């Protein structure tokens, strides 16, 4: 049997299981809040067009609108100024080869449970590699914090001085770029820490990753159902012309 034929059989037999890493797109799902001097992210909006009624007797459909960075979403290199000249750096032009990739799931949920501002460092990643092996080039680095168990106000965790949630420092990102990951996936509203504007450089995940042509995945969930290595993530953004990102359904394939 060829490898794809084996794969198909394993899907049908249940030896490979599908884990949904996506939040439901709904108007109540929190969106990123920036300081008031900046343009703001629109939440998900929905408007019924017809529902088996006089507007359309046999069909139900709706219009929706949202920011490219609403809900569980993909960040393309052009999202950040550092990535504006990355070739094929928008969601419609990036190579779909990156849409199906293995995942390295780094579980720092214990550390994050006691520290809203937990900072992922290169030493944390090295410690994970010590236990699990080197992050293979081309794979997703997935940062597990269990932050997705939060909802509402507690998810954004906004204080007077801005949001407070975990994120990586610049050295952690440089380390991941050196490993040549395809990108960084997180459970929080951004790949950067809530206080990432105070880091050097500002928003290191966005600035450095996108400058290096890497991607982001935000607002993931169910990372507790993934093994540290061996899962494959399917994350295929909408093909929005010149899009900086897109909401998407993210699934993981795991051996069950
Ligand atoms: C714009 C400005 C700052 C940030 C972000 C967007 C994101 O987190 C995002 O969704 O890309 S931190
Ligand atoms: Mn984003």
Tab-separated table of C-alpha atoms and ligand atoms in Angstrom:
chain	number	residue	atom	x	y	z
A	1	UNK	CA	0.000	0.000	0.000
A	2	UNK	CA	1.145	3.520	-0.779
A	3	UNK	CA	1.455	5.944	2.111
A	4	UNK	CA	-1.722	7.852	1.173
A	5	UNK	CA	-3.685	4.653	0.798
A	6	UNK	CA	-2.517	3.631	4.307
A	7	UNK	CA	-3.506	7.080	5.530
A	8	UNK	CA	-6.993	6.768	4.018
A	9	UNK	CA	-7.472	3.365	5.652
A	10	UNK	CA	-6.321	4.722	9.013
A	11	UNK	CA	-8.857	7.563	8.767
A	12	UNK	CA	-11.657	5.112	7.925
A	13	UNK	CA	-10.684	2.636	10.647
A	14	UNK	CA	-10.445	5.334	13.315
A	15	UNK	CA	-6.739	4.710	13.889
A	16	UNK	CA	-6.323	8.386	13.008
A	17	UNK	CA	-8.682	10.743	14.832
A	18	UNK	CA	-9.623	14.342	14.069
A	19	UNK	CA	-9.368	16.955	16.840
A	20	UNK	CA	-11.085	20.303	16.279
A	21	UNK	CA	-8.793	23.144	17.413
A	22	UNK	CA	-11.345	25.847	16.501
A	23	UNK	CA	-13.633	28.120	18.514
A	24	UNK	CA	-17.145	28.719	17.193
A	25	UNK	CA	-17.382	31.968	15.194
A	26	UNK	CA	-20.083	33.955	16.973
A	27	UNK	CA	-20.668	37.620	17.775
A	28	UNK	CA	-19.788	37.120	21.461
A	29	UNK	CA	-16.325	35.698	20.856
A	30	UNK	CA	-13.798	38.300	22.119
A	31	UNK	CA	-11.668	40.237	19.634
A	32	UNK	CA	-8.317	41.961	20.077
A	33	UNK	CA	-8.639	45.426	21.645
A	34	UNK	CA	-5.949	47.944	20.743
A	35	UNK	CA	-5.348	51.323	22.428
A	36	UNK	CA	-8.068	53.803	21.325
A	37	UNK	CA	-5.784	55.797	18.983
A	38	UNK	CA	-5.630	52.779	16.619
A	39	UNK	CA	-8.166	51.280	14.232
A	40	UNK	CA	-10.119	48.454	15.826
A	41	UNK	CA	-10.942	44.844	15.017
A	42	UNK	CA	-14.605	44.212	14.102
A	43	UNK	CA	-16.200	41.225	15.809
A	44	UNK	CA	-18.105	38.561	13.908
A	45	UNK	CA	-21.474	39.867	12.691
A	46	UNK	CA	-24.355	37.910	11.222
A	47	UNK	CA	-27.488	38.948	9.329
A	48	UNK	CA	-30.213	36.602	8.183
A	49	UNK	CA	-31.121	36.867	4.489
A	50	UNK	CA	-33.941	34.314	4.473
A	51	UNK	CA	-35.085	31.342	6.508
A	52	UNK	CA	-37.633	29.262	4.536
A	53	UNK	CA	-39.869	32.327	4.490
A	54	UNK	CA	-41.187	34.954	2.064
A	55	UNK	CA	-37.601	36.201	1.540
A	56	UNK	CA	-36.732	32.742	0.200
A	57	UNK	CA	-39.265	29.976	0.731
A	58	UNK	CA	-37.018	26.909	0.421
A	59	UNK	CA	-33.689	28.180	1.691
A	60	UNK	CA	-31.854	29.482	4.755
A	61	UNK	CA	-28.783	31.685	4.386
A	62	UNK	CA	-27.048	34.623	6.051
A	63	UNK	CA	-24.531	37.393	5.405
A	64	UNK	CA	-21.608	37.573	7.779
A	65	UNK	CA	-18.766	40.053	8.250
A	66	UNK	CA	-15.697	40.251	10.452
A	67	UNK	CA	-12.081	41.355	10.643
A	68	UNK	CA	-9.479	39.072	9.073
A	69	UNK	CA	-8.267	38.465	12.663
A	70	UNK	CA	-11.571	37.420	14.242
A	71	UNK	CA	-12.011	34.126	16.101
A	72	UNK	CA	-9.635	31.234	15.527
A	73	UNK	CA	-7.517	32.716	12.755
A	74	UNK	CA	-4.375	32.579	10.616
A	75	UNK	CA	-1.816	35.425	10.416
A	76	UNK	CA	0.045	35.838	7.105
A	77	UNK	CA	3.485	37.501	6.810
A	78	UNK	CA	2.029	40.712	5.296
A	79	UNK	CA	0.009	41.250	8.500
A	80	UNK	CA	3.077	42.966	9.947
A	81	UNK	CA	5.132	45.794	8.420
A	82	UNK	CA	8.244	43.631	8.793
A	83	UNK	CA	6.665	41.078	6.438
A	84	UNK	CA	5.221	43.473	3.868
A	85	UNK	CA	7.825	42.552	1.226
A	86	UNK	CA	7.860	38.798	1.923
A	87	UNK	CA	7.194	37.210	-1.505
A	88	UNK	CA	3.792	35.499	-1.663
A	89	UNK	CA	3.109	36.716	1.863
A	90	UNK	CA	-0.680	37.163	1.827
A	91	UNK	CA	-3.232	34.398	2.424
A	92	UNK	CA	-4.118	34.139	-1.282
A	93	UNK	CA	-0.508	33.787	-2.428
A	94	UNK	CA	1.278	31.803	0.312
A	95	UNK	CA	2.274	28.284	-0.650
A	96	UNK	CA	-0.496	25.815	0.345
A	97	UNK	CA	2.322	23.379	1.108
A	98	UNK	CA	2.375	25.028	4.556
A	99	UNK	CA	-1.281	24.268	5.240
A	100	UNK	CA	-0.647	20.654	6.295
A	101	UNK	CA	2.242	20.349	8.758
A	102	UNK	CA	3.348	18.353	11.824
A	103	UNK	CA	2.980	19.989	15.229
A	104	UNK	CA	5.302	20.289	18.208
A	105	UNK	CA	3.031	20.966	21.172
A	106	UNK	CA	4.882	22.646	24.013
A	107	UNK	CA	2.814	22.350	27.174
A	108	UNK	CA	3.421	25.210	29.589
A	109	UNK	CA	-0.098	25.142	31.036
A	110	UNK	CA	1.200	24.585	34.585
A	111	UNK	CA	3.489	27.604	34.390
A	112	UNK	CA	0.777	29.768	32.793
A	113	UNK	CA	-1.909	28.740	35.302
A	114	UNK	CA	-0.106	30.672	38.035
A	115	UNK	CA	1.107	33.580	35.921
A	116	UNK	CA	-1.100	35.527	33.487
A	117	UNK	CA	2.054	37.170	32.116
A	118	UNK	CA	4.016	33.946	31.675
A	119	UNK	CA	6.803	34.561	29.144
A	120	UNK	CA	7.961	31.698	26.920
A	121	UNK	CA	11.763	31.854	26.596
A	122	UNK	CA	14.312	30.057	24.434
A	123	UNK	CA	15.305	28.081	27.558
A	124	UNK	CA	11.741	26.774	27.868
A	125	UNK	CA	11.870	25.589	24.253
A	126	UNK	CA	15.293	23.985	24.761
A	127	UNK	CA	13.942	22.163	27.839
A	128	UNK	CA	11.007	20.887	25.749
A	129	UNK	CA	13.453	19.717	23.043
A	130	UNK	CA	15.507	17.942	25.694
A	131	UNK	CA	12.468	15.795	26.526
A	132	UNK	CA	10.884	15.489	23.080
A	133	UNK	CA	13.625	15.930	20.488
A	134	UNK	CA	14.532	18.819	18.232
A	135	UNK	CA	11.680	20.731	16.564
A	136	UNK	CA	11.782	19.568	12.920
A	137	UNK	CA	12.124	22.301	10.283
A	138	UNK	CA	8.776	23.098	8.696
A	139	UNK	CA	6.608	22.085	11.659
A	140	UNK	CA	4.233	24.239	13.702
A	141	UNK	CA	5.440	25.324	17.137
A	142	UNK	CA	2.315	25.175	19.290
A	143	UNK	CA	2.354	26.929	22.669
A	144	UNK	CA	-0.115	25.295	25.062
A	145	UNK	CA	-1.268	27.374	28.035
A	146	UNK	CA	-4.872	26.116	28.540
A	147	UNK	CA	-5.861	29.797	28.144
A	148	UNK	CA	-8.701	28.587	25.890
A	149	UNK	CA	-10.557	27.382	28.992
A	150	UNK	CA	-11.270	31.047	29.707
A	151	UNK	CA	-14.163	33.009	28.203
A	152	UNK	CA	-15.556	36.550	28.195
A	153	UNK	CA	-13.644	39.200	30.147
A	154	UNK	CA	-11.216	36.653	31.536
A	155	UNK	CA	-10.101	35.660	28.033
A	156	UNK	CA	-8.848	39.138	27.089
A	157	UNK	CA	-7.927	39.810	30.743
A	158	UNK	CA	-7.853	43.572	30.091
A	159	UNK	CA	-6.468	45.808	32.875
A	160	UNK	CA	-5.770	49.570	32.998
A	161	UNK	CA	-2.369	48.941	31.446
A	162	UNK	CA	-3.650	46.660	28.680
A	163	UNK	CA	-4.213	42.930	28.210
A	164	UNK	CA	-2.426	40.309	30.297
A	165	UNK	CA	-1.876	36.890	28.765
A	166	UNK	CA	1.157	34.685	28.097
A	167	UNK	CA	3.433	35.053	25.078
A	168	UNK	CA	6.989	34.528	23.830
A	169	UNK	CA	9.973	36.849	24.200
A	170	UNK	CA	12.188	37.827	21.271
A	171	UNK	CA	14.816	35.127	21.964
A	172	UNK	CA	12.160	32.408	21.950
A	173	UNK	CA	11.011	33.644	18.544
A	174	UNK	CA	14.565	33.858	17.213
A	175	UNK	CA	15.076	30.278	18.392
A	176	UNK	CA	11.934	29.124	16.532
A	177	UNK	CA	13.001	30.979	13.379
A	178	UNK	CA	16.396	29.284	13.668
A	179	UNK	CA	14.541	25.952	13.816
A	180	UNK	CA	12.749	27.119	10.637
A	181	UNK	CA	9.251	26.387	11.961
A	182	UNK	CA	6.348	27.144	9.624
A	183	UNK	CA	4.835	29.302	12.366
A	184	UNK	CA	3.662	29.675	15.952
A	185	UNK	CA	0.209	28.647	17.196
A	186	UNK	CA	-1.300	29.908	20.464
A	187	UNK	CA	-4.529	29.736	22.486
A	188	UNK	CA	-4.582	33.460	23.274
A	189	UNK	CA	-5.967	36.384	21.240
A	190	UNK	CA	-2.513	37.143	19.804
A	191	UNK	CA	0.755	35.277	19.206
A	192	UNK	CA	2.345	38.007	21.337
A	193	UNK	CA	1.940	38.432	25.066
A	194	UNK	CA	-0.765	40.836	26.238
A	195	UNK	CA	2.052	43.115	27.375
A	196	UNK	CA	4.053	42.480	24.168
A	197	UNK	CA	4.156	46.208	23.373
A	198	UNK	CA	6.670	46.516	26.247
A	199	UNK	CA	8.996	43.824	24.814
A	200	UNK	CA	12.090	44.578	22.735
A	201	UNK	CA	11.368	44.667	19.846
A	202	UNK	CA	7.676	45.480	20.340
A	203	UNK	CA	5.380	42.506	19.595
A	204	UNK	CA	8.368	40.183	18.921
A	205	UNK	CA	6.236	37.284	17.634
A	206	UNK	CA	4.502	39.419	15.028
A	207	UNK	CA	7.587	41.490	14.149
A	208	UNK	CA	10.168	38.686	13.907
A	209	UNK	CA	8.056	35.736	12.728
A	210	UNK	CA	6.280	37.597	9.947
A	211	UNK	CA	9.532	39.326	8.923
A	212	UNK	CA	10.973	35.809	8.476
A	213	UNK	CA	7.970	34.715	6.373
A	214	UNK	CA	6.437	32.619	9.169
A	215	UNK	CA	2.750	32.295	10.049
A	216	UNK	CA	0.640	32.667	13.173
A	217	UNK	CA	-2.376	30.767	14.480
A	218	UNK	CA	-4.396	32.377	17.236
A	219	UNK	CA	-7.328	31.468	19.464
A	220	UNK	CA	-6.689	27.708	19.222
A	221	UNK	CA	-8.409	25.284	21.606
A	222	UNK	CA	-8.305	21.580	22.562
A	223	UNK	CA	-4.510	21.543	22.588
A	224	UNK	CA	-4.773	19.235	25.632
A	225	UNK	CA	-5.928	16.528	23.174
A	226	UNK	CA	-2.660	16.638	21.223
A	227	UNK	CA	0.527	14.647	21.911
A	228	UNK	CA	3.805	16.601	22.247
A	229	UNK	CA	4.859	15.280	18.821
A	230	UNK	CA	3.197	13.217	16.112
A	231	UNK	CA	0.050	15.256	15.392
A	232	UNK	CA	-0.494	16.846	11.976
A	233	UNK	CA	-2.263	20.210	11.742
A	234	UNK	CA	-4.440	21.224	8.816
A	235	UNK	CA	-4.758	25.031	8.781
A	236	UNK	CA	-5.870	26.399	5.434
A	237	UNK	CA	-6.873	30.084	5.441
A	238	UNK	CA	-9.561	31.542	3.191
A	239	UNK	CA	-8.170	32.720	-0.143
A	240	UNK	CA	-8.907	36.415	0.454
A	241	UNK	CA	-7.263	38.650	-2.186
A	242	UNK	CA	-4.228	40.281	-0.519
A	243	UNK	CA	-5.526	39.051	2.856
A	244	UNK	CA	-3.470	39.673	6.004
A	245	UNK	CA	-5.075	36.686	7.665
A	246	UNK	CA	-8.335	34.846	7.916
A	247	UNK	CA	-10.645	33.025	10.268
A	248	UNK	CA	-10.404	29.298	9.541
A	249	UNK	CA	-11.250	25.827	10.757
A	250	UNK	CA	-8.114	24.315	12.256
A	251	UNK	CA	-8.056	20.542	12.718
A	252	UNK	CA	-5.401	18.160	13.947
A	253	UNK	CA	-4.899	14.526	12.947
A	254	UNK	CA	-3.782	12.331	15.849
A	255	UNK	CA	-3.071	8.625	16.139
A	256	UNK	CA	-5.757	7.217	18.426
B	1	LIG	C1	-2.734	44.038	15.350
B	1	LIG	C2	-1.948	44.731	16.256
B	1	LIG	C3	-1.416	44.062	17.339
B	1	LIG	C4	-1.684	42.718	17.492
B	1	LIG	C5	-2.481	42.014	16.578
B	1	LIG	C6	-3.002	42.690	15.530
B	1	LIG	C7	-2.792	40.560	16.742
B	1	LIG	O1	-2.633	39.991	17.782
B	1	LIG	C8	-3.302	39.744	15.616
B	1	LIG	O2	-4.418	39.219	15.673
B	1	LIG	O3	-2.590	39.568	14.660
B	1	LIG	S1	-1.010	41.866	18.872
B	2	LIG	MN1	-4.026	37.855	14.003
